[in-house]
CSV table of C-alpha atoms in Angstrom, one decimal:
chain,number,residue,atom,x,y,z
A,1,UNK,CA,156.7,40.9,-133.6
A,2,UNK,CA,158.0,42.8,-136.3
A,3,UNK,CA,154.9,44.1,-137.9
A,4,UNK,CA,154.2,45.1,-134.3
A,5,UNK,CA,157.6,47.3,-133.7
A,6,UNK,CA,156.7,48.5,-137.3
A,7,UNK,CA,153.2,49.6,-136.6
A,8,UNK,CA,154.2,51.3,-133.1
A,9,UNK,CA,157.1,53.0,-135.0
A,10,UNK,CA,155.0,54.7,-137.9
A,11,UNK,CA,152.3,55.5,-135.4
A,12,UNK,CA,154.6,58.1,-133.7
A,13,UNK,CA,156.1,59.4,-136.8
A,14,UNK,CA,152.8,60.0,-138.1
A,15,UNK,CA,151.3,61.4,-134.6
A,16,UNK,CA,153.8,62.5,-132.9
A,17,UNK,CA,155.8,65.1,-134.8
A,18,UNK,CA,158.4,63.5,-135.4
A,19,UNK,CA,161.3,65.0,-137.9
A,20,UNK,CA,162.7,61.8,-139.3
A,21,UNK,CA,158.8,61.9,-141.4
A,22,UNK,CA,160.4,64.3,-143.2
A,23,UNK,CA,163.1,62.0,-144.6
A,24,UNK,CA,160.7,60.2,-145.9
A,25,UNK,CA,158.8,62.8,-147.8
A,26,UNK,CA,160.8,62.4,-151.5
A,27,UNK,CA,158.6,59.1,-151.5
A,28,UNK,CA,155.5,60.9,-150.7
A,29,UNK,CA,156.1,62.8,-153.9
A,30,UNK,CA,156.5,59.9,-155.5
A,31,UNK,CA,153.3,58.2,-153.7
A,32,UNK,CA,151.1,61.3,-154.5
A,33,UNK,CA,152.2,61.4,-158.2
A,34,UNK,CA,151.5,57.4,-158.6
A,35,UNK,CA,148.2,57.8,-156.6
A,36,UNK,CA,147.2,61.1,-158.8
A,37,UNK,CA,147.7,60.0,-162.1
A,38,UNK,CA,145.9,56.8,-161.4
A,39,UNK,CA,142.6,58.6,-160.3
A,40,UNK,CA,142.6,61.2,-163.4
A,41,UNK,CA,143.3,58.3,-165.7
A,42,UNK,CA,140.1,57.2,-164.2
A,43,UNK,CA,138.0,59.9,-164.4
A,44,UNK,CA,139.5,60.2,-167.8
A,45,UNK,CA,138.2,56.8,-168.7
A,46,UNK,CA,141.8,55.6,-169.8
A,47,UNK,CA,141.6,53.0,-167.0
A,48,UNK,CA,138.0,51.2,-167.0
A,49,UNK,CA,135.9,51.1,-164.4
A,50,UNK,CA,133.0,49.3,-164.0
A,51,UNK,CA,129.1,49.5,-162.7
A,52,UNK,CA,127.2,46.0,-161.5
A,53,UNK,CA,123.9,46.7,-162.0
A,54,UNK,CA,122.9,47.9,-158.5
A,55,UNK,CA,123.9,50.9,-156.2
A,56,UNK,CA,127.2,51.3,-154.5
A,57,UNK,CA,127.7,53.1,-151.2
A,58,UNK,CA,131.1,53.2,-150.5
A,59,UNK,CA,132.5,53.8,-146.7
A,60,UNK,CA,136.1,54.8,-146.5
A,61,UNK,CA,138.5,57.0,-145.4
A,62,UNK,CA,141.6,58.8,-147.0
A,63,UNK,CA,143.9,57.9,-143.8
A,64,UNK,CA,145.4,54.9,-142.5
A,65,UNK,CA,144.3,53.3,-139.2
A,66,UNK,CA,140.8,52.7,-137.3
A,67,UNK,CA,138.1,55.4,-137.6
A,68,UNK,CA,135.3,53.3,-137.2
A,69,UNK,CA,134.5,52.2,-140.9
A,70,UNK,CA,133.4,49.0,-140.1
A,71,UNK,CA,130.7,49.5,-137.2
A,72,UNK,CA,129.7,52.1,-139.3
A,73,UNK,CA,129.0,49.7,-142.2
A,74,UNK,CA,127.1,47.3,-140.1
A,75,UNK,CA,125.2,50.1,-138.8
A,76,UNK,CA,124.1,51.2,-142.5
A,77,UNK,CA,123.4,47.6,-143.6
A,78,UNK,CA,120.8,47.4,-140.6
A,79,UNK,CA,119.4,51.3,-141.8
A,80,UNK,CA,119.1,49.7,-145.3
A,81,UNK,CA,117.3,45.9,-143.9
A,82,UNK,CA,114.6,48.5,-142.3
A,83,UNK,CA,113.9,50.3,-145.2
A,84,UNK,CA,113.6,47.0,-147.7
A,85,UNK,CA,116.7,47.0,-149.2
A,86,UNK,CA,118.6,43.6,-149.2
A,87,UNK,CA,122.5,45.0,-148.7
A,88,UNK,CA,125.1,43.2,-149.2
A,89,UNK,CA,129.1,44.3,-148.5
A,90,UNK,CA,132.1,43.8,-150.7
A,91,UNK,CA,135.5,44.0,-148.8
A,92,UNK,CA,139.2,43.5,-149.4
A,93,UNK,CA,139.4,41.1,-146.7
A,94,UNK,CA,142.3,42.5,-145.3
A,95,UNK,CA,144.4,40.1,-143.1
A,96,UNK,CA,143.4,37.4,-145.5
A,97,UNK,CA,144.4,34.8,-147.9
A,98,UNK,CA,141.9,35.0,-150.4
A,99,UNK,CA,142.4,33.0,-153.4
A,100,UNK,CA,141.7,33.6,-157.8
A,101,UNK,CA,138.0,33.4,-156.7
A,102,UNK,CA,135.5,35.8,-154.5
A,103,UNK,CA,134.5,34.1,-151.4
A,104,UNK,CA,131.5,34.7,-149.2
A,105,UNK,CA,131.4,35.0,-145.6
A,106,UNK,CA,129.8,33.6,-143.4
A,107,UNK,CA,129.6,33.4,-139.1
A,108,UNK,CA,131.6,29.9,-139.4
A,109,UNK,CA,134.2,31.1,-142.0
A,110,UNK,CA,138.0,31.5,-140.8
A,111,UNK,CA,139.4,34.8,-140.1
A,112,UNK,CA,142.8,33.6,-141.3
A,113,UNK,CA,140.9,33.4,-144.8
A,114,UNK,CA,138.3,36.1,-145.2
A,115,UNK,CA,139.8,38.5,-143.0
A,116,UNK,CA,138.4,39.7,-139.3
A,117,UNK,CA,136.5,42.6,-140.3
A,118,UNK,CA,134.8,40.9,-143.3
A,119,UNK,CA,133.9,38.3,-140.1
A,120,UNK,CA,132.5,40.7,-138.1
A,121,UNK,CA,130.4,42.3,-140.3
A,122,UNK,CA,128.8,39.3,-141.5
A,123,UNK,CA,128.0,38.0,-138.3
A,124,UNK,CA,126.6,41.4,-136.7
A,125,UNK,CA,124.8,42.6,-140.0
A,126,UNK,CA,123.6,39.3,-141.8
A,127,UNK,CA,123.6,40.4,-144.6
A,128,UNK,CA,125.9,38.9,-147.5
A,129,UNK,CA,129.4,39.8,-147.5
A,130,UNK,CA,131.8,38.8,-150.1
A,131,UNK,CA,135.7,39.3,-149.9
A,132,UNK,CA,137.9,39.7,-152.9
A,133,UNK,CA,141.3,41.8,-153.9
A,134,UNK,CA,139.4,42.8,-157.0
A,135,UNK,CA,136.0,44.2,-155.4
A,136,UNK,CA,133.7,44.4,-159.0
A,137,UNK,CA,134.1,40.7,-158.9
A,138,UNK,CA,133.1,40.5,-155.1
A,139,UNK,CA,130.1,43.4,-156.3
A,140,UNK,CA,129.0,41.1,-159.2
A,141,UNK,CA,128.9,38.0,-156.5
A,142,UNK,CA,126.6,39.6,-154.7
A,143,UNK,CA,124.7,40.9,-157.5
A,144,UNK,CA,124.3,37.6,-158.8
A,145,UNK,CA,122.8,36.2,-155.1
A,146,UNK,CA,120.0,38.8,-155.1
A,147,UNK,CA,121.4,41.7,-153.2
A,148,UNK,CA,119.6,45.6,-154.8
A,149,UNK,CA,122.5,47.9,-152.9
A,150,UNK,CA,126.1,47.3,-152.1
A,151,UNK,CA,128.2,48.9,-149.6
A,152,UNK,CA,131.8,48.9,-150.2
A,153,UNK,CA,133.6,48.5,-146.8
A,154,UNK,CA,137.1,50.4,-147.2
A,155,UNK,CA,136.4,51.2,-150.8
A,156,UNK,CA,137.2,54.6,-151.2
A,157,UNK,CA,140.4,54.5,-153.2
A,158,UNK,CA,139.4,51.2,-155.0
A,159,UNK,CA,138.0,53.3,-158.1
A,160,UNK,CA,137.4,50.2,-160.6
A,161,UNK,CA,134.2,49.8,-159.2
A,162,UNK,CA,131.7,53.2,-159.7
A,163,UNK,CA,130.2,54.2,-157.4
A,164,UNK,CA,126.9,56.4,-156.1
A,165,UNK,CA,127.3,57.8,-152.9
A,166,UNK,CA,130.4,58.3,-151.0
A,167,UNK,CA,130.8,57.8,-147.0
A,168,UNK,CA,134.3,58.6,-145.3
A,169,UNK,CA,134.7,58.4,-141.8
A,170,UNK,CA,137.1,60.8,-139.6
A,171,UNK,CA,138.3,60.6,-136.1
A,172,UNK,CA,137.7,63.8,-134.6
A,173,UNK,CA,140.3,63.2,-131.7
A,174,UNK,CA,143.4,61.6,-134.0
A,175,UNK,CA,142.8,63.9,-137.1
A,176,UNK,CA,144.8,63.4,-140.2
A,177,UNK,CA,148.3,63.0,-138.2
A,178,UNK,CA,151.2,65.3,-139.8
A,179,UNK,CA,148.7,65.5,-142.7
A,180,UNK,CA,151.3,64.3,-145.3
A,181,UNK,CA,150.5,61.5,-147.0
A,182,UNK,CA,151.8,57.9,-147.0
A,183,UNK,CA,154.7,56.7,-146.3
A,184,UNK,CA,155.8,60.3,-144.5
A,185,UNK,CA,152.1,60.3,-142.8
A,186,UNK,CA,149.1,58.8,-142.8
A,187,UNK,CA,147.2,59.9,-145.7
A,188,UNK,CA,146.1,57.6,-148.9
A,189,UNK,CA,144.8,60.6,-150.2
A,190,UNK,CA,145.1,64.2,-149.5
A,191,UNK,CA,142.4,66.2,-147.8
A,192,UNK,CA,141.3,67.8,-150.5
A,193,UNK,CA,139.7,64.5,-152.0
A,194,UNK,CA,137.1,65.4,-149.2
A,195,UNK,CA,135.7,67.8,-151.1
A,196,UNK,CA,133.8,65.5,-153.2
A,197,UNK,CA,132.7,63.3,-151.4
A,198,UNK,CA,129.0,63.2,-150.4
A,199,UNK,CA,129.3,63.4,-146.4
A,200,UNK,CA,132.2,63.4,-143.8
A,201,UNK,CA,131.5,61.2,-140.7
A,202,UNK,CA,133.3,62.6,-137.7
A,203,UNK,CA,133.8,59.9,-135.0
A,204,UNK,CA,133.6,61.1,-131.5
A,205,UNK,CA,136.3,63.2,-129.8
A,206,UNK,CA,135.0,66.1,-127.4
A,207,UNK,CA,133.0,68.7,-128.6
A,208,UNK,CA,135.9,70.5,-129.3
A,209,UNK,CA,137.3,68.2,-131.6
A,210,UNK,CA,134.3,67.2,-133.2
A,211,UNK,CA,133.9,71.8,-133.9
A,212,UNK,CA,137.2,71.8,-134.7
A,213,UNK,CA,137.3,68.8,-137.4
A,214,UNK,CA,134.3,70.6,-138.3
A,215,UNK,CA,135.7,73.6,-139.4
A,216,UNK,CA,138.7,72.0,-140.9
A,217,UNK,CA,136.2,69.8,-143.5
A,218,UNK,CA,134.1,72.7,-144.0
A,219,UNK,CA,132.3,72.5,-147.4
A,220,UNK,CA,131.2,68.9,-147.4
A,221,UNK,CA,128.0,68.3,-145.6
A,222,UNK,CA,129.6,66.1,-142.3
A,223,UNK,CA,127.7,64.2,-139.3
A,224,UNK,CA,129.1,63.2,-135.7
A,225,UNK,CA,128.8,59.8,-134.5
A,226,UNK,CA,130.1,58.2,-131.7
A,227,UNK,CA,130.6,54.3,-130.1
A,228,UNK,CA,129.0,53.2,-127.5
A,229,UNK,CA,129.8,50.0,-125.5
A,230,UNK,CA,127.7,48.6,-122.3
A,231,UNK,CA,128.1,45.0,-121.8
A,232,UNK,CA,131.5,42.6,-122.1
A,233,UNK,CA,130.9,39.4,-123.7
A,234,UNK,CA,132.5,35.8,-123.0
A,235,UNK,CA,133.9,34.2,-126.2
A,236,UNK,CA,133.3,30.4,-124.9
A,237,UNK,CA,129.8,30.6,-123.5
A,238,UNK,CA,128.5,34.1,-124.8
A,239,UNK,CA,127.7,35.3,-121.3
A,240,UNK,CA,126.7,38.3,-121.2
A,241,UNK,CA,128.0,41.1,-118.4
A,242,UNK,CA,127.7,44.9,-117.7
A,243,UNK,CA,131.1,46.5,-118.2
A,244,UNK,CA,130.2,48.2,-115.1
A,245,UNK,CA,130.4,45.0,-113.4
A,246,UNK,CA,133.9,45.1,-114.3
A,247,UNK,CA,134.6,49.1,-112.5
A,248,UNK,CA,137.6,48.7,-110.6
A,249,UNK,CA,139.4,45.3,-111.8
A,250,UNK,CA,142.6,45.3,-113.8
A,251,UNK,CA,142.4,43.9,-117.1
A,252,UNK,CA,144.3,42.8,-119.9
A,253,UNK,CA,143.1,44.2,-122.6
A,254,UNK,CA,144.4,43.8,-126.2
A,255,UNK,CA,143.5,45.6,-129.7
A,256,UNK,CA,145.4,44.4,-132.7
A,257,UNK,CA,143.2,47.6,-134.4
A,258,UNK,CA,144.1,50.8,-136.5
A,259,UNK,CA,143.9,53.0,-133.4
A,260,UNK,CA,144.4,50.5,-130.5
A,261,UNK,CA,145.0,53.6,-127.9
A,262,UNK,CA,141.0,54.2,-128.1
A,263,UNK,CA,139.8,50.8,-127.3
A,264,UNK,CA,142.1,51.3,-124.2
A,265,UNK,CA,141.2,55.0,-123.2
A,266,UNK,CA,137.7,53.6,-123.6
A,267,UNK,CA,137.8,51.0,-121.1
A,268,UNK,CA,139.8,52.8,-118.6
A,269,UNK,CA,136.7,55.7,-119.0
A,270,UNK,CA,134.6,52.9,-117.7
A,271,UNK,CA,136.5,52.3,-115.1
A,272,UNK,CA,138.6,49.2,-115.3
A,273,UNK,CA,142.1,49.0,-114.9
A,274,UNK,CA,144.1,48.3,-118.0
A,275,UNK,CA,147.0,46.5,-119.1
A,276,UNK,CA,147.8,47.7,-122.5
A,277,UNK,CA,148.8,44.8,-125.2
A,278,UNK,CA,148.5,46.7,-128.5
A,279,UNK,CA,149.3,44.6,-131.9
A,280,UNK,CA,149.9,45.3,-135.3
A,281,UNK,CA,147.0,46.1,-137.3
A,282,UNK,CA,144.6,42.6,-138.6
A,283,UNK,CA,147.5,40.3,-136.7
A,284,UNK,CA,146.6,36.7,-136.3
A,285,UNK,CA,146.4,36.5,-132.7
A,286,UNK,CA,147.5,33.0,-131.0
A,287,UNK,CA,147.0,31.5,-127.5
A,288,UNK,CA,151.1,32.0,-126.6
A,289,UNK,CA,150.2,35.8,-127.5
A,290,UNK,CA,147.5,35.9,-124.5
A,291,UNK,CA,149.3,33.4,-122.5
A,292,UNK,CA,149.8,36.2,-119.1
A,293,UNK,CA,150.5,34.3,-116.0
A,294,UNK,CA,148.1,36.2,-113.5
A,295,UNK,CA,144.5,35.3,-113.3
A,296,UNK,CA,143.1,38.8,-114.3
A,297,UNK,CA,140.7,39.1,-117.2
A,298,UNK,CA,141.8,39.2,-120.9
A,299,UNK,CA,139.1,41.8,-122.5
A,300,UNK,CA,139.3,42.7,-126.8
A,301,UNK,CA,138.1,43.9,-129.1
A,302,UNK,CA,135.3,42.3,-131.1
A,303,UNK,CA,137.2,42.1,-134.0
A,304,UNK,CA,140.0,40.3,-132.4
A,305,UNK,CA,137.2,37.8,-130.7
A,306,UNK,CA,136.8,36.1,-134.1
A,307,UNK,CA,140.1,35.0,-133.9
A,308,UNK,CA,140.5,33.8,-130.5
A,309,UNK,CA,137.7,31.5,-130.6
A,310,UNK,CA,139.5,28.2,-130.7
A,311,UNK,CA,141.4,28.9,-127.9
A,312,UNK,CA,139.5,30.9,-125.6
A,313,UNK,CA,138.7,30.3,-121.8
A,314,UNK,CA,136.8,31.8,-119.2
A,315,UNK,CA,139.3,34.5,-119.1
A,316,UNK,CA,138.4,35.8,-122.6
A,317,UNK,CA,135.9,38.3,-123.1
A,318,UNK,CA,135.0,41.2,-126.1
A,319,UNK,CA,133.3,44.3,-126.3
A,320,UNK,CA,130.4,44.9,-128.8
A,321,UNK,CA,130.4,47.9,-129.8
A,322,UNK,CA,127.4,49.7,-131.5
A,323,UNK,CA,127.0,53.0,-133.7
A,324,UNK,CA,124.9,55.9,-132.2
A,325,UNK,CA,124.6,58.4,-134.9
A,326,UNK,CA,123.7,62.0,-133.5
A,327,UNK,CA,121.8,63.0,-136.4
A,328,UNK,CA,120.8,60.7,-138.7
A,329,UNK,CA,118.4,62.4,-141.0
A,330,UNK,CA,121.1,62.4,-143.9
A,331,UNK,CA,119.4,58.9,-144.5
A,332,UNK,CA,116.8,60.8,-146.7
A,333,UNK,CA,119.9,62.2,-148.9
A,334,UNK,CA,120.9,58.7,-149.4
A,335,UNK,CA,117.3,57.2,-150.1
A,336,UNK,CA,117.2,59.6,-152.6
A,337,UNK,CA,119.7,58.4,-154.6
A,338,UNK,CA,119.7,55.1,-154.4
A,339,UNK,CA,115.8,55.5,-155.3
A,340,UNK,CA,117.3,56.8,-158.8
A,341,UNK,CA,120.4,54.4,-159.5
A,342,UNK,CA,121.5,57.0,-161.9
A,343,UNK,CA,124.5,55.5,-164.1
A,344,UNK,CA,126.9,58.5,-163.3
A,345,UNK,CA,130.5,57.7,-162.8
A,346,UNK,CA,131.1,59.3,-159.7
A,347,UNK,CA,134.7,59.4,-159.1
C-alpha cells in the first residue's frame, strides 16, 4: 500500500506541475552528474563494456513509466522469427527475485521470480528470454543456446553490454513530464540522449500529439505506433470474447503498470464502464487485492494476468494487446545492420 501512495504521489509531481518537484531538484543535480560521468567513463573505455558475439537491439526509453516497450519487443521478436533470425530477449526482470545466476523463462515460470514482463514476453513471442541484474550474462545465456540477435528489453541505460541498434519508445500523449530528470521528474536521461539513438518510437496519442512529439524529437529519424485491443480473455479457461461484447457494463479494471491511466481511458473508449484500481508499478497482486464484493467483472492488463493465475475465477479476464506499427519500413534500416554485425561500440 505504500509503494502505491508512493507511485500515485510522484506521478503528479512529475505530471502535474507541481512546485514541491522543485525541492527536489539539488538531487537531480546530483543524479545527472552520477548518471553523466558514468556514461563518458564508458564511452571513454574506463568502465568496460562488453560485446557477446551476436547483435544487440536494444528497446528502451529515457523516462520512467509505461510507453509500451514491452509489446513493442514482442512485436520485433515476431519481425525477426519471419525473416530467419532466431531472437532471443535479455531483461532485468523487474519485480523479481533473481538470484547469482541468469535464469530463463519460460510460460510455466513464476512472476514472483522472473518478473511479469519477462513472463509475458516469453509466452507471446517464444522465443528465449533470459532474466538477470547483469544483462551480458543473461546476453551470453542466450548466446550459448543458439540465439543470432538479441533484443535488450529496457536496456537503454544498461551500457555494459554494446550494443548495434538503438530503439526508444515515447508516449506521444504523456511526454516527458516536467522534463527534469529523476527524482524531480521522470527522466533517466535527458532528452538530448535522443539524439543518438537510431529511431524514436512515438506511441499513439492524437495526431496532434503524435506532430507535436514529432517536432520536439526532431533530428532522429522517429515512427508512430499505436495498441490495438479487440477481444478480452478469461484467465481460468482462455475463453475468448469481443470487448465489444462488454459495451455498456461496469467493470473493475486494474493496472499495476507504468501508465495505469491508459489502460483505463482505453477501455472506457470501448465502451465499458470502469472502476479504476490502479497499483504501484510490477506489484505482486493477491486475491484479497481483487477481493470486490459486487458481481461485476474484474478486467487487467495482460501483464497483471500472469500473476493472477492461481487465484482467478470466472470473474477474471485480460486484455491482449497487440502492436500496429503505421510504417514499418524502418525494418530495412535494421536488416541492414544486423546483416553487417559490425564490432562498433555504440554508446
Amino acid at each position: 500500500m505504500a509503494a502505491q501512495h508512493a507511485d500515485r504521489l510522484q506521478q503528479r509531481l512529475w505530471y502535474s506541475g507541481s512546485w514541491l518537484s522543485v525541492l527536489l531538484l539539488p538531487l537531480s543535480a546530483l543524479y545527472a552528474l552520477v548518471s553523466g560521468v558514468r556514461r563518458w567513463a564508458y564511452r571513454r573505455g574506463l568502465l568496460r563494456s562488453a560485446r557477446v558475439g551476436v547483435p544487440v537491439v536494444v528497446v528502451g526509453n529515457i523516462s520512467v513509466g509505461g510507453t509500451g516497450k514491452t509489446p513493442i519487443t514482442i512485436w520485433l521478436a515476431e519481425r525477426l522469427r519471419q525473416r530467419g533470425y532466431r531472437p532471443g530477449v535479455v531483461s532485468r526482470g523487474y519485480g523479481g527475485v533473481v538470484g547469482k545466476l541468469p535464469v530463463q523463462v519460460n510460460a510455466n515460470s513464476d512472476p514472483e521470480l522472473v518478473g511479469d514482463e519477462p513472463l509475458v514476453i516469453a509466452r507471446r513471442s517464444r522465443v528465449p528470454v533470459v532474466v538477470h541484474p547483469d544483462r551480458v550474462a543473461a546476453a551470453e545465456e542466450l548466446v550459448a543456446i543458439g540465439v543470432d540477435v538479441i533484443l535488450a528489453d529496457d536496456g537503454l541505460q544498461h551500457y555494459r553490454l554494446q550494443r548495434d541498434y538503438e530503439l526508444a519508445v515515447v508516449d506521444a500523449a504523456r511526454g516527458f513530464g516536467n522534463g527534469w530528470l529523476l527524482p524531480a521528474g521522470p527522466l533517466r536521461e535527458s532528452t538530448a540522449r535522443l539524439k543518438s539513438i537510431n529511431r524514436i518510437l512515438i506511441q499513439q496519442g492524437s495526431e496532434l500529439e503524435i506532430k507535436l512529439a514529432a517536432t520536439e524529437l526532431a533530428g532522429t529519424p522517429s515512427s508512430s505506433f499505436h495498441l490495438a485491443s479487440h477481444s478480452l480473455v478469461r484467465l481460468d479457461t482462455r475463453e475468448t470474447r469481443s470487448i465489444d461484447d462488454f459495451r455498456g457494463e461496469t467493470v473493475h479494471a486494474v493496472a499495476a503498470i507504468g501508465n495505469p491511466e491508459r489502460f483505463f481511458l482505453a477501455l472506457e473508449e470501448r465502451g465499458l464502464i470502469v472502476i479504476r484500481h490502479s497499483f504501484a508499478d510490477h506489484a505482486q497482486l493477491t486475491a484479497r487485492d481483487l477481493a470486490y464484493d459486487d458481481r461485476h467483472q474484474i478486467v487487467m492488463t495482460e501483464k497483471d494476468a500472469v500473476k493472477c493465475r492461481e487465484f482467478a475465477t470466472a470473474r477474471h479476464w485480460f486484455v491482449p494487446v497487440d502492436v500496429k506499427m503505421h510504417d514499418d519500413s524502418w525494418l530495412t534500416e535494421l536488416m541492414q545492420v544486423l546483416g553487417a554485425v559490425t564490432p562498433k561500440n555504440k554508446l
